């Protein structure tokens, strides 16, 4: 009986070591994966359940490295043209990754379309921010706001120049703009002031001539460049009378 007991104890000890050592390796691998380290693999080759567990864990680590990590790296490098296949109907990791890439693809396509529309002069084009959520919605809303920041001053400039070209001199722009947009506003206001000054001097000459005050001249010095030259020419014409 004592010999049988010793044999049983020895078998239990051997079996325990056969199970415990692989389990320690498996626990260590799980701990490494919990830290984000996916390079470790279990070098256990056996036909029992322990070998099956090791093979499954190694396959899982391979999947994380080949699909999730590599895909995330590709996305971070700006490559979203990735075809991701689902493992099965109960796969939870791959669908989330697939949804991420598809959202980025749509966002990229929408942004490219918006850029092309504005480049082609269709300044009322905007991205559909409402079809996105979270940070993606904020990003596209911000791009739309950037387009607005350019388009609104552009329309104001276009409208004012069109009115001036038709002889309809508008009041100066009083809206507040920033940076280069404010420089454009100042330039337009400067043009309005010059045109008003030129018209005022011209009206003064016309009124004086009608009243017979032929010694009245326009103040050409108050105008610069060709505008001053133009008024000087009008003065010279008046000198011939």
Tab-separated table of C-alpha atoms in Angstrom:
chain	number	residue	atom	x	y	z
A	1	UNK	CA	0.000	0.000	0.000
A	2	UNK	CA	2.862	2.342	0.842
A	3	UNK	CA	4.385	1.833	-2.594
A	4	UNK	CA	1.084	2.543	-4.293
A	5	UNK	CA	0.698	5.706	-2.229
A	6	UNK	CA	4.166	6.858	-3.216
A	7	UNK	CA	3.381	6.212	-6.871
A	8	UNK	CA	0.134	8.208	-6.600
A	9	UNK	CA	1.915	11.081	-4.870
A	10	UNK	CA	4.632	11.047	-7.520
A	11	UNK	CA	2.036	11.085	-10.307
A	12	UNK	CA	0.190	13.976	-8.652
A	13	UNK	CA	3.477	15.868	-8.315
A	14	UNK	CA	4.382	15.261	-11.966
A	15	UNK	CA	0.932	16.215	-13.177
A	16	UNK	CA	0.961	19.292	-10.978
A	17	UNK	CA	4.269	20.433	-12.435
A	18	UNK	CA	3.018	19.662	-15.937
A	19	UNK	CA	-0.014	21.884	-15.377
A	20	UNK	CA	1.416	24.543	-13.077
A	21	UNK	CA	4.398	25.552	-15.208
A	22	UNK	CA	2.349	26.149	-18.406
A	23	UNK	CA	-0.299	27.965	-16.363
A	24	UNK	CA	2.361	30.288	-14.943
A	25	UNK	CA	3.517	31.017	-18.499
A	26	UNK	CA	-0.063	31.696	-19.535
A	27	UNK	CA	-0.639	34.011	-16.565
A	28	UNK	CA	2.603	35.836	-17.341
A	29	UNK	CA	1.535	36.269	-20.977
A	30	UNK	CA	-1.877	37.621	-19.904
A	31	UNK	CA	-0.151	40.066	-17.562
A	32	UNK	CA	2.115	41.233	-20.420
A	33	UNK	CA	-0.878	41.681	-22.705
A	34	UNK	CA	-2.591	43.699	-19.995
A	35	UNK	CA	0.396	46.078	-20.169
A	36	UNK	CA	0.056	46.370	-23.936
A	37	UNK	CA	2.915	43.962	-24.678
A	38	UNK	CA	1.786	41.574	-27.405
A	39	UNK	CA	5.089	40.066	-28.532
A	40	UNK	CA	5.111	37.231	-26.004
A	41	UNK	CA	4.062	33.754	-27.188
A	42	UNK	CA	3.567	30.473	-25.358
A	43	UNK	CA	6.047	27.816	-26.503
A	44	UNK	CA	3.869	24.938	-25.325
A	45	UNK	CA	3.372	22.074	-27.721
A	46	UNK	CA	1.122	19.356	-26.430
A	47	UNK	CA	-2.059	17.680	-27.555
A	48	UNK	CA	-3.964	18.212	-24.339
A	49	UNK	CA	-6.115	21.141	-23.150
A	50	UNK	CA	-3.047	23.104	-22.043
A	51	UNK	CA	-1.675	22.953	-25.572
A	52	UNK	CA	-5.027	24.077	-26.962
A	53	UNK	CA	-5.116	27.035	-24.554
A	54	UNK	CA	-1.590	28.017	-25.572
A	55	UNK	CA	-2.468	27.820	-29.267
A	56	UNK	CA	-5.600	29.937	-28.773
A	57	UNK	CA	-3.710	32.577	-26.782
A	58	UNK	CA	-0.982	32.726	-29.418
A	59	UNK	CA	-3.620	33.135	-32.150
A	60	UNK	CA	-5.286	35.898	-30.149
A	61	UNK	CA	-1.975	37.751	-29.756
A	62	UNK	CA	-1.303	37.302	-33.489
A	63	UNK	CA	-4.729	38.756	-34.311
A	64	UNK	CA	-4.187	41.769	-32.066
A	65	UNK	CA	-0.800	42.451	-33.608
A	66	UNK	CA	-1.672	41.789	-37.248
A	67	UNK	CA	-5.094	43.438	-37.273
A	68	UNK	CA	-5.716	45.879	-34.456
A	69	UNK	CA	-2.225	47.270	-33.797
A	70	UNK	CA	-1.124	47.373	-37.431
A	71	UNK	CA	-4.460	48.936	-38.445
A	72	UNK	CA	-4.186	51.601	-35.756
A	73	UNK	CA	-0.643	52.355	-36.929
A	74	UNK	CA	-1.863	52.700	-40.513
A	75	UNK	CA	-4.637	55.062	-39.385
A	76	UNK	CA	-2.164	57.172	-37.424
A	77	UNK	CA	-0.041	57.395	-40.607
A	78	UNK	CA	-3.051	58.721	-42.530
A	79	UNK	CA	-3.926	55.497	-44.365
A	80	UNK	CA	-7.612	54.643	-43.887
A	81	UNK	CA	-8.012	52.598	-47.079
A	82	UNK	CA	-8.079	49.348	-45.123
A	83	UNK	CA	-10.301	46.323	-45.727
A	84	UNK	CA	-11.087	44.594	-42.429
A	85	UNK	CA	-12.840	41.211	-42.415
A	86	UNK	CA	-14.992	40.100	-39.478
A	87	UNK	CA	-13.978	36.903	-37.714
A	88	UNK	CA	-17.577	35.817	-37.056
A	89	UNK	CA	-20.977	37.187	-36.004
A	90	UNK	CA	-19.877	37.465	-32.369
A	91	UNK	CA	-16.621	39.328	-33.094
A	92	UNK	CA	-16.582	42.576	-31.068
A	93	UNK	CA	-13.081	43.943	-31.695
A	94	UNK	CA	-12.991	43.898	-35.489
A	95	UNK	CA	-16.377	45.617	-36.006
A	96	UNK	CA	-15.305	48.506	-33.776
A	97	UNK	CA	-12.071	48.837	-35.745
A	98	UNK	CA	-13.964	48.554	-39.038
A	99	UNK	CA	-16.434	51.248	-37.933
A	100	UNK	CA	-13.532	53.555	-37.059
A	101	UNK	CA	-11.889	53.200	-40.465
A	102	UNK	CA	-15.202	53.593	-42.313
A	103	UNK	CA	-16.002	56.771	-40.356
A	104	UNK	CA	-12.578	58.204	-41.175
A	105	UNK	CA	-13.015	57.266	-44.834
A	106	UNK	CA	-16.342	59.108	-44.973
A	107	UNK	CA	-14.918	62.102	-43.143
A	108	UNK	CA	-11.920	62.231	-45.468
A	109	UNK	CA	-14.131	61.963	-48.565
A	110	UNK	CA	-16.485	64.663	-47.254
A	111	UNK	CA	-13.573	66.997	-46.513
A	112	UNK	CA	-12.039	66.439	-49.960
A	113	UNK	CA	-15.414	67.131	-51.605
A	114	UNK	CA	-15.832	70.329	-49.579
A	115	UNK	CA	-12.347	71.527	-50.529
A	116	UNK	CA	-13.022	70.806	-54.215
A	117	UNK	CA	-16.403	72.568	-54.106
A	118	UNK	CA	-14.898	75.725	-52.616
A	119	UNK	CA	-11.900	75.542	-54.969
A	120	UNK	CA	-14.359	75.421	-57.887
A	121	UNK	CA	-16.038	78.589	-56.624
A	122	UNK	CA	-19.104	77.039	-55.019
A	123	UNK	CA	-18.669	78.995	-51.822
A	124	UNK	CA	-22.001	77.956	-50.297
A	125	UNK	CA	-20.885	74.308	-50.027
A	126	UNK	CA	-20.596	72.899	-46.505
A	127	UNK	CA	-19.872	69.504	-44.998
A	128	UNK	CA	-22.688	67.485	-43.412
A	129	UNK	CA	-21.517	67.718	-39.797
A	130	UNK	CA	-24.838	66.364	-38.489
A	131	UNK	CA	-24.084	62.911	-39.903
A	132	UNK	CA	-21.164	62.578	-37.466
A	133	UNK	CA	-20.874	62.618	-33.705
A	134	UNK	CA	-18.392	63.653	-31.043
A	135	UNK	CA	-15.001	64.955	-32.106
A	136	UNK	CA	-15.676	64.155	-35.780
A	137	UNK	CA	-18.764	66.383	-35.738
A	138	UNK	CA	-16.746	69.126	-34.044
A	139	UNK	CA	-13.983	68.782	-36.646
A	140	UNK	CA	-16.322	69.115	-39.641
A	141	UNK	CA	-18.228	71.922	-37.921
A	142	UNK	CA	-14.898	73.683	-37.455
A	143	UNK	CA	-14.043	73.255	-41.153
A	144	UNK	CA	-17.452	74.690	-42.068
A	145	UNK	CA	-16.759	77.593	-39.732
A	146	UNK	CA	-13.417	78.135	-41.431
A	147	UNK	CA	-15.197	78.300	-44.792
A	148	UNK	CA	-17.663	80.808	-43.326
A	149	UNK	CA	-14.775	82.935	-42.061
A	150	UNK	CA	-13.542	83.289	-45.649
A	151	UNK	CA	-16.835	83.411	-47.482
A	152	UNK	CA	-18.608	86.124	-45.460
A	153	UNK	CA	-15.865	88.766	-45.967
A	154	UNK	CA	-15.572	87.656	-49.595
A	155	UNK	CA	-19.272	88.271	-50.229
A	156	UNK	CA	-19.089	91.661	-48.504
A	157	UNK	CA	-16.073	92.628	-50.626
A	158	UNK	CA	-17.724	91.414	-53.833
A	159	UNK	CA	-20.951	93.299	-53.072
A	160	UNK	CA	-19.175	96.562	-52.241
A	161	UNK	CA	-16.937	96.460	-55.314
A	162	UNK	CA	-19.958	95.723	-57.512
A	163	UNK	CA	-21.817	98.728	-56.080
A	164	UNK	CA	-18.791	101.005	-56.498
A	165	UNK	CA	-18.338	99.870	-60.106
A	166	UNK	CA	-21.953	100.919	-60.780
A	167	UNK	CA	-21.505	104.336	-59.195
A	168	UNK	CA	-23.381	103.400	-56.030
A	169	UNK	CA	-20.916	104.394	-53.329
A	170	UNK	CA	-21.878	102.590	-50.096
A	171	UNK	CA	-21.174	103.661	-46.543
A	172	UNK	CA	-17.935	102.430	-45.009
A	173	UNK	CA	-17.927	98.932	-43.514
A	174	UNK	CA	-18.414	99.056	-39.759
A	175	UNK	CA	-18.430	95.325	-38.961
A	176	UNK	CA	-15.494	94.029	-36.927
A	177	UNK	CA	-12.998	91.753	-38.689
A	178	UNK	CA	-9.679	90.324	-37.587
A	179	UNK	CA	-6.216	90.067	-39.096
A	180	UNK	CA	-5.973	90.118	-42.883
A	181	UNK	CA	-9.758	90.328	-43.173
A	182	UNK	CA	-9.569	93.644	-41.348
A	183	UNK	CA	-6.896	94.817	-43.818
A	184	UNK	CA	-9.283	94.046	-46.682
A	185	UNK	CA	-12.022	96.000	-44.901
A	186	UNK	CA	-9.667	98.950	-44.424
A	187	UNK	CA	-8.735	98.866	-48.120
A	188	UNK	CA	-12.382	98.911	-49.190
A	189	UNK	CA	-13.145	101.714	-46.739
A	190	UNK	CA	-10.155	103.599	-48.111
A	191	UNK	CA	-11.534	103.215	-51.642
A	192	UNK	CA	-14.946	104.438	-50.487
A	193	UNK	CA	-13.378	107.483	-48.822
A	194	UNK	CA	-11.342	108.297	-51.947
A	195	UNK	CA	-14.388	107.961	-54.216
A	196	UNK	CA	-16.444	110.140	-51.880
A	197	UNK	CA	-13.628	112.703	-51.828
A	198	UNK	CA	-13.332	112.692	-55.622
A	199	UNK	CA	-17.079	113.022	-56.078
A	200	UNK	CA	-17.225	115.812	-53.501
A	201	UNK	CA	-14.470	117.795	-55.242
A	202	UNK	CA	-16.058	117.192	-58.638
A	203	UNK	CA	-19.486	118.298	-57.380
A	204	UNK	CA	-17.847	121.414	-55.928
A	205	UNK	CA	-16.343	122.273	-59.326
A	206	UNK	CA	-19.610	121.637	-61.159
A	207	UNK	CA	-21.625	123.760	-58.729
A	208	UNK	CA	-19.077	126.617	-58.858
A	209	UNK	CA	-19.017	126.546	-62.671
A	210	UNK	CA	-22.797	126.679	-62.835
A	211	UNK	CA	-22.723	129.667	-60.499
A	212	UNK	CA	-20.098	131.428	-62.626
A	213	UNK	CA	-17.319	131.108	-60.030
A	214	UNK	CA	-14.691	130.007	-62.511
A	215	UNK	CA	-11.787	130.563	-60.154
A	216	UNK	CA	-12.767	127.588	-57.990
A	217	UNK	CA	-10.508	124.529	-58.336
A	218	UNK	CA	-10.601	121.026	-56.950
A	219	UNK	CA	-8.122	120.082	-54.199
A	220	UNK	CA	-6.014	117.612	-56.170
A	221	UNK	CA	-3.460	117.463	-53.348
A	222	UNK	CA	-6.044	115.806	-51.117
A	223	UNK	CA	-6.139	112.803	-53.464
A	224	UNK	CA	-3.312	110.410	-54.249
A	225	UNK	CA	-2.128	108.627	-57.367
A	226	UNK	CA	-4.313	108.599	-60.445
A	227	UNK	CA	-7.208	110.145	-58.529
A	228	UNK	CA	-5.135	113.262	-57.875
A	229	UNK	CA	-4.009	113.214	-61.510
A	230	UNK	CA	-7.623	112.967	-62.656
A	231	UNK	CA	-8.706	115.964	-60.570
A	232	UNK	CA	-5.662	117.943	-61.738
A	233	UNK	CA	-6.783	117.271	-65.305
A	234	UNK	CA	-10.256	118.566	-64.521
A	235	UNK	CA	-8.648	121.698	-63.024
A	236	UNK	CA	-6.639	122.205	-66.203
A	237	UNK	CA	-9.795	121.949	-68.289
A	238	UNK	CA	-11.366	124.622	-66.089
A	239	UNK	CA	-8.307	126.841	-66.635
A	240	UNK	CA	-9.112	126.980	-70.361
A	241	UNK	CA	-12.340	128.851	-69.739
